[in-house]
Short mmCIF file of C-alpha atoms in Angstrom, two decimals:
data_model
loop_
_atom_site.label_atom_id
_atom_site.label_comp_id
_atom_site.label_asym_id
_atom_site.label_seq_id
_atom_site.Cartn_x
_atom_site.Cartn_y
_atom_site.Cartn_z
CA MET A 1 56.84 138.52 151.68
CA ALA A 2 57.92 134.88 151.85
CA SER A 3 54.49 133.70 150.71
CA THR A 4 54.61 136.13 147.79
CA ASN A 5 58.05 134.89 146.77
CA HIS A 6 56.85 131.28 146.95
CA ALA A 7 53.82 132.09 144.82
CA ASN A 8 56.10 133.70 142.26
CA ALA A 9 58.31 130.58 142.26
CA VAL A 10 55.25 128.39 141.69
CA SER A 11 54.10 130.55 138.80
CA SER A 12 57.60 130.63 137.28
CA SER A 13 57.95 126.83 137.47
CA SER A 14 54.56 126.27 135.85
CA GLN A 15 55.41 128.72 133.08
CA GLN A 16 58.71 126.93 132.45
CA PHE A 17 56.89 123.60 132.29
CA SER A 18 54.31 124.96 129.83
CA SER A 19 56.99 126.59 127.70
CA LEU A 20 59.05 123.38 127.56
CA LEU A 21 56.01 121.29 126.66
CA GLY A 22 54.91 123.80 124.02
CA CYS A 23 58.34 124.07 122.38
CA THR A 24 58.71 120.29 122.32
CA MET A 25 55.27 119.77 120.79
CA GLU A 26 56.02 122.43 118.17
CA SER A 27 59.31 120.73 117.27
CA ILE A 28 57.65 117.31 117.06
CA ILE A 29 54.83 118.55 114.84
CA HIS A 30 57.23 120.21 112.40
CA GLU A 31 59.37 117.07 112.22
CA LEU A 32 56.31 114.87 111.65
CA LEU A 33 55.18 117.08 108.79
CA TYR A 34 58.63 116.67 107.24
CA SER A 35 58.65 112.90 107.65
CA ARG A 36 55.13 112.61 106.20
CA SER A 37 56.19 114.60 103.08
CA ILE A 38 53.35 117.08 103.41
CA TYR A 39 55.48 119.84 101.88
CA PRO A 40 58.61 119.80 99.66
CA PRO A 41 61.86 119.03 101.51
CA ASP A 42 63.38 122.35 100.49
CA SER A 43 60.63 124.22 102.35
CA TYR A 44 62.23 123.16 105.65
CA VAL A 45 65.22 124.46 107.56
CA HIS A 46 67.15 122.94 110.45
CA HIS A 47 66.50 124.12 114.00
CA ARG A 48 67.65 122.82 117.36
CA HIS A 49 65.62 122.04 120.47
CA LEU A 50 67.22 120.63 123.63
CA GLY A 51 70.34 120.00 121.57
CA VAL A 52 68.48 117.93 118.98
CA ARG A 53 68.55 118.97 115.33
CA PHE A 54 65.15 118.73 113.59
CA HIS A 55 63.35 119.99 110.49
CA CYS A 56 61.20 123.10 110.78
CA SER A 57 58.93 124.48 108.07
CA ARG A 58 59.85 127.93 106.84
CA VAL A 59 56.40 128.58 105.37
CA PRO A 60 54.95 131.46 107.46
CA GLN A 61 51.36 130.21 107.27
CA VAL A 62 52.35 126.75 108.53
CA CYS A 63 54.47 128.16 111.37
CA ASP A 64 51.74 130.59 112.44
CA TYR A 65 49.05 127.90 112.39
CA ILE A 66 51.07 125.52 114.59
CA SER A 67 52.19 128.27 116.95
CA ASN A 68 48.72 129.78 117.37
CA PHE A 69 47.21 126.34 117.96
CA LEU A 70 49.71 125.50 120.72
CA LYS A 71 49.21 128.87 122.41
CA VAL A 72 45.71 127.64 123.22
CA ALA A 73 46.18 123.87 123.33
CA VAL A 74 49.09 123.75 125.80
CA PRO A 75 47.36 125.88 128.48
CA SER A 76 44.28 123.71 127.96
CA ILE A 77 46.32 120.56 128.58
CA VAL A 78 48.14 122.01 131.59
CA SER A 79 44.90 123.25 133.18
CA GLY A 80 43.28 119.84 132.75
CA VAL A 81 40.61 121.04 130.32
CA GLY A 82 42.14 119.15 127.39
CA ASP A 83 43.45 115.60 127.49
CA SER A 84 44.87 114.99 124.01
CA ILE A 85 46.26 116.65 120.90
CA SER A 86 46.05 115.08 117.46
CA LEU A 87 47.95 115.73 114.24
CA VAL A 88 45.72 114.57 111.39
CA ILE A 89 47.17 114.01 107.90
CA LEU A 90 44.51 114.60 105.24
CA GLU A 91 44.16 114.00 101.53
CA GLU A 92 41.73 115.97 99.43
CA GLU A 93 39.65 113.62 97.32
CA VAL A 94 39.62 114.17 93.56
CA ALA A 95 37.83 112.69 90.59
CA ASN A 96 38.91 112.32 86.98
CA SER A 97 37.23 114.92 84.82
CA ASN A 98 37.28 112.78 81.67
CA GLN A 99 34.43 110.38 81.00
CA SER A 100 36.60 107.30 80.61
CA GLY A 101 38.04 107.64 84.11
CA THR A 102 41.55 106.86 82.94
CA SER A 103 44.49 108.11 84.95
CA GLY A 104 45.64 110.33 82.09
CA GLY A 105 42.76 112.79 82.49
CA GLN A 106 42.75 115.90 84.63
CA GLN A 107 41.67 115.55 88.23
CA GLN A 108 38.97 117.70 89.75
CA ARG A 109 38.65 118.43 93.45
CA ILE A 110 35.33 117.36 94.91
CA GLY A 111 35.60 119.25 98.22
CA ALA A 112 35.92 116.21 100.51
CA THR A 113 38.91 114.98 102.47
CA LYS A 114 39.87 111.68 103.97
CA THR A 115 42.14 110.92 106.90
CA LEU A 116 45.37 109.16 105.99
CA GLU A 117 47.16 109.16 109.34
CA ARG A 118 46.70 110.37 112.88
CA PHE A 119 49.34 111.06 115.53
CA VAL A 120 47.81 111.26 118.99
CA PHE A 121 49.35 112.77 122.13
CA GLN A 122 47.34 111.80 125.19
CA PHE A 123 48.00 113.58 128.49
CA GLN A 124 47.22 113.08 132.13
CA ILE A 125 48.18 116.12 134.19
CA ASP A 126 48.21 116.27 137.98
CA ASN A 127 50.08 118.96 139.89
CA ILE A 128 52.59 120.83 137.75
CA ILE A 129 55.70 120.64 139.94
CA TYR A 130 53.76 122.39 142.70
CA GLY A 131 50.22 121.83 143.82
CA GLU A 132 47.99 123.17 146.54
CA ASP A 133 48.77 120.23 148.77
CA THR A 134 52.53 120.53 148.25
CA LYS A 135 52.91 124.18 149.15
CA PRO A 136 54.52 124.80 152.54
CA LYS A 137 52.00 125.52 155.25
CA HIS A 138 52.28 128.47 157.63
CA THR A 139 53.31 127.10 160.99
CA ALA A 140 53.27 129.22 164.11
CA LEU A 141 56.23 128.25 166.33
CA HIS A 142 57.71 130.00 169.30
CA ASN A 143 61.38 130.74 169.47
CA ASP A 144 61.74 129.05 172.84
CA GLY A 145 65.22 127.75 172.85
CA GLY A 146 66.11 126.34 169.44
CA ASN A 147 62.86 126.02 167.50
CA MET A 148 62.91 127.56 164.01
CA LEU A 149 61.00 130.76 163.45
CA PRO A 150 58.16 130.79 160.88
CA MET A 151 60.35 132.83 158.53
CA ASP A 152 63.09 130.20 158.74
CA ILE A 153 60.60 127.45 157.92
CA GLN A 154 59.41 129.39 154.89
CA HIS A 155 62.99 129.91 153.74
CA GLU A 156 63.85 126.22 154.07
CA ALA A 157 60.64 125.23 152.29
CA MET A 158 61.34 127.60 149.42
CA LYS A 159 64.89 126.30 149.16
CA ARG A 160 63.66 122.71 149.01
CA ASP A 161 60.98 123.60 146.45
CA THR A 162 63.60 125.25 144.26
CA GLU A 163 65.73 122.11 144.37
CA LEU A 164 62.74 119.91 143.52
CA ALA A 165 61.74 122.21 140.67
CA SER A 166 65.25 122.13 139.24
CA GLU A 167 65.36 118.34 139.42
CA ALA A 168 61.91 118.05 137.85
CA LYS A 169 62.92 120.41 135.03
CA THR A 170 65.99 118.30 134.27
CA GLN A 171 63.87 115.13 134.13
CA MET A 172 61.30 116.86 131.95
CA GLU A 173 63.94 118.11 129.50
CA ARG A 174 65.45 114.64 129.25
CA SER A 175 62.07 113.04 128.55
CA MET A 176 61.06 115.67 125.98
CA ARG A 177 64.41 115.26 124.24
CA ASP A 178 63.86 111.49 124.07
CA CYS A 179 60.41 112.06 122.54
CA LEU A 180 61.87 114.26 119.81
CA LEU A 181 64.61 111.73 119.11
CA GLN A 182 61.98 109.00 118.84
CA VAL A 183 60.10 111.04 116.23
CA LEU A 184 63.31 111.54 114.27
CA SER A 185 63.76 107.77 114.14
CA LEU A 186 60.31 107.14 112.62
CA ARG A 187 60.19 105.73 109.14
CA GLY A 188 58.94 108.08 106.44
CA ARG A 189 55.49 107.61 105.06
CA ARG A 190 55.00 105.62 101.84
CA ARG A 191 52.71 107.28 99.37
CA SER A 192 50.11 105.36 97.46
CA LYS A 193 50.35 105.10 93.68
CA ASP A 194 47.75 107.77 92.91
CA GLU A 195 48.63 110.11 95.78
CA LYS A 196 49.87 113.60 94.93
CA ALA A 197 51.62 116.02 97.29
CA GLU A 198 49.40 118.94 96.27
CA ASN A 199 46.37 117.10 97.62
CA LEU A 200 47.87 116.57 101.09
CA SER A 201 47.25 118.79 104.10
CA PHE A 202 47.03 118.54 107.86
CA LYS A 203 45.12 119.87 110.83
CA LEU A 204 45.63 119.98 114.57
CA CYS A 205 42.92 118.99 117.01
CA LEU A 206 42.44 119.40 120.75
CA HIS A 207 40.20 117.00 122.60
CA VAL A 208 38.42 118.45 125.63
CA ALA A 209 37.94 115.90 128.36
CA GLU A 210 34.46 115.35 129.72
CA GLU A 211 34.33 115.83 133.48
CA ASP A 212 32.74 112.47 134.20
CA LYS A 213 35.41 110.68 132.15
CA LYS A 214 38.45 112.32 133.76
CA GLN A 215 39.50 109.17 135.58
CA GLN A 216 38.82 106.77 132.73
CA GLN A 217 41.66 105.46 130.60
CA ASP A 218 39.98 105.28 127.21
CA ASP A 219 40.69 106.15 123.62
CA ASN A 220 38.24 109.02 123.48
CA ASP A 221 40.52 111.35 121.57
CA ILE A 222 38.21 112.76 118.92
CA VAL A 223 38.32 116.54 118.75
CA VAL A 224 35.79 118.51 120.77
CA ALA A 225 36.16 122.27 121.09
CA SER A 226 33.56 122.87 123.78
CA VAL A 227 34.53 123.91 127.29
CA SER A 228 33.07 122.31 130.41
CA GLY A 229 34.16 121.66 133.96
CA LYS A 230 37.55 123.29 134.47
CA GLN A 231 38.17 126.50 132.63
CA CYS A 232 41.03 127.59 130.40
CA PRO A 233 40.83 131.33 129.60
CA GLU A 234 42.83 130.93 126.39
CA LEU A 235 40.43 128.31 125.04
CA VAL A 236 37.32 130.20 126.15
CA THR A 237 38.56 133.33 124.37
CA ALA A 238 39.48 131.42 121.19
CA VAL A 239 36.04 129.78 121.04
CA ASN A 240 34.15 132.99 121.80
CA GLN A 241 36.08 134.90 119.14
CA GLY A 242 35.39 132.24 116.52
CA GLU A 243 39.04 131.27 116.13
CA TRP A 244 38.27 127.71 117.27
CA PHE A 245 35.23 125.62 116.44
CA GLN A 246 33.78 122.18 117.07
CA PRO A 247 33.75 120.14 113.85
CA GLU A 248 31.98 116.88 113.20
CA GLU A 249 33.57 114.02 115.11
CA SER A 250 33.87 112.06 111.87
CA SER A 251 36.26 114.64 110.41
CA CYS A 252 39.12 113.03 112.34
CA LEU A 253 38.13 109.45 111.62
CA PHE A 254 39.44 106.96 109.11
CA SER A 255 37.02 106.45 106.23
CA THR A 256 35.49 103.00 105.89
CA ASN A 257 33.64 103.56 102.63
CA ALA A 258 33.94 105.38 99.34
CA ASN A 259 31.71 108.26 100.42
CA GLY A 260 34.07 109.96 102.89
CA ASN A 261 34.41 109.89 106.65
CA ALA A 262 30.77 109.68 107.70
CA ASN A 263 30.96 106.11 108.91
CA GLY A 264 34.60 105.93 109.87
CA SER A 265 36.50 104.58 112.84
CA LYS A 266 39.22 105.85 115.17
CA GLY A 267 41.42 102.91 114.27
CA LEU A 268 43.97 101.52 116.70
CA ILE A 269 46.77 103.47 118.35
CA ARG A 270 50.26 102.02 118.21
CA PRO A 271 52.42 103.44 121.04
CA ILE A 272 55.49 105.40 120.00
CA ARG A 273 56.68 106.79 123.32
CA HIS A 274 55.39 106.83 126.88
CA VAL A 275 56.38 109.48 129.40
CA ASN A 276 55.68 109.15 133.12
CA LEU A 277 57.10 111.91 135.33
CA PRO A 278 55.56 111.92 138.83
CA SER A 279 57.90 114.75 139.83
CA CYS A 280 56.29 116.94 137.15
CA GLY A 281 52.81 115.52 137.49
CA ILE A 282 52.59 114.47 133.84
CA LYS A 283 51.92 111.31 131.89
CA MET A 284 52.05 111.45 128.11
CA GLN A 285 51.37 108.73 125.57
CA MET A 286 52.53 109.46 122.02
CA GLY A 287 50.96 107.13 119.51
CA PHE A 288 50.33 106.51 115.82
CA ALA A 289 46.75 105.68 114.89
CA VAL A 290 46.21 103.36 111.95
CA PRO A 291 42.99 102.05 110.33
CA SER A 292 41.73 98.88 111.92
CA GLU A 293 42.12 96.88 108.73
CA GLN A 294 45.91 97.48 108.86
CA ASN A 295 46.24 95.65 112.18
#
């Protein structure tokens, strides 16, 4: 019974961790969309997360898209299948329909998009509060004059684990709150002269880590929707059902020519916030990617 209770505590702590990470990521994404002026200001309402007031879109399609993405992406990150999430700000390219090419003519969509900005959240996940090597081991002791019984050892271990989990949760909440506050302090995006709000959009990307690159600290954060090595049931189901797909790597790149993203670059990532919580087994780097020519 004690082992069952401990297993339930492990599962509950992992679920709390995933829920906290998911809610924080959702809040951050909504606030970034507001600060990047993707949609009109009056299409947002105020919500609170961890005591912090932020902007949340009230457009059902936007909310559903973000929520459904995170339902798959967060378990992928926690399980170690995914190693980064990207928010990509896009602009649909248009051309003047009049022959003279003056700005007064009507603009016609040409079906191509270019990447304006990228926000990248890179993760390194170890054991989530509990791991196989941190669970209390069954120890057979004899009650020969003062030694604790196995049941007592289990009880003390569970009590200690509960205290560690509570402390880790507090640290996690504090760090996630600081991340959201950091996003709120970001400067709004300046639009270019010819940029129009109706041509702006966004997409969310999950990068799946390659098994042989797990230990490498690189910038390989381009979206890949294939599954290899460790398994995440949520991601496997989403891919098999056609809800997720693997696009061209260039679709998340910055364009370097006038013909689109075909020969683009990842740019350079400027750190926004770094989180390192050994007690929770998580490292997170939140960064803002900019084209190389801006550095």
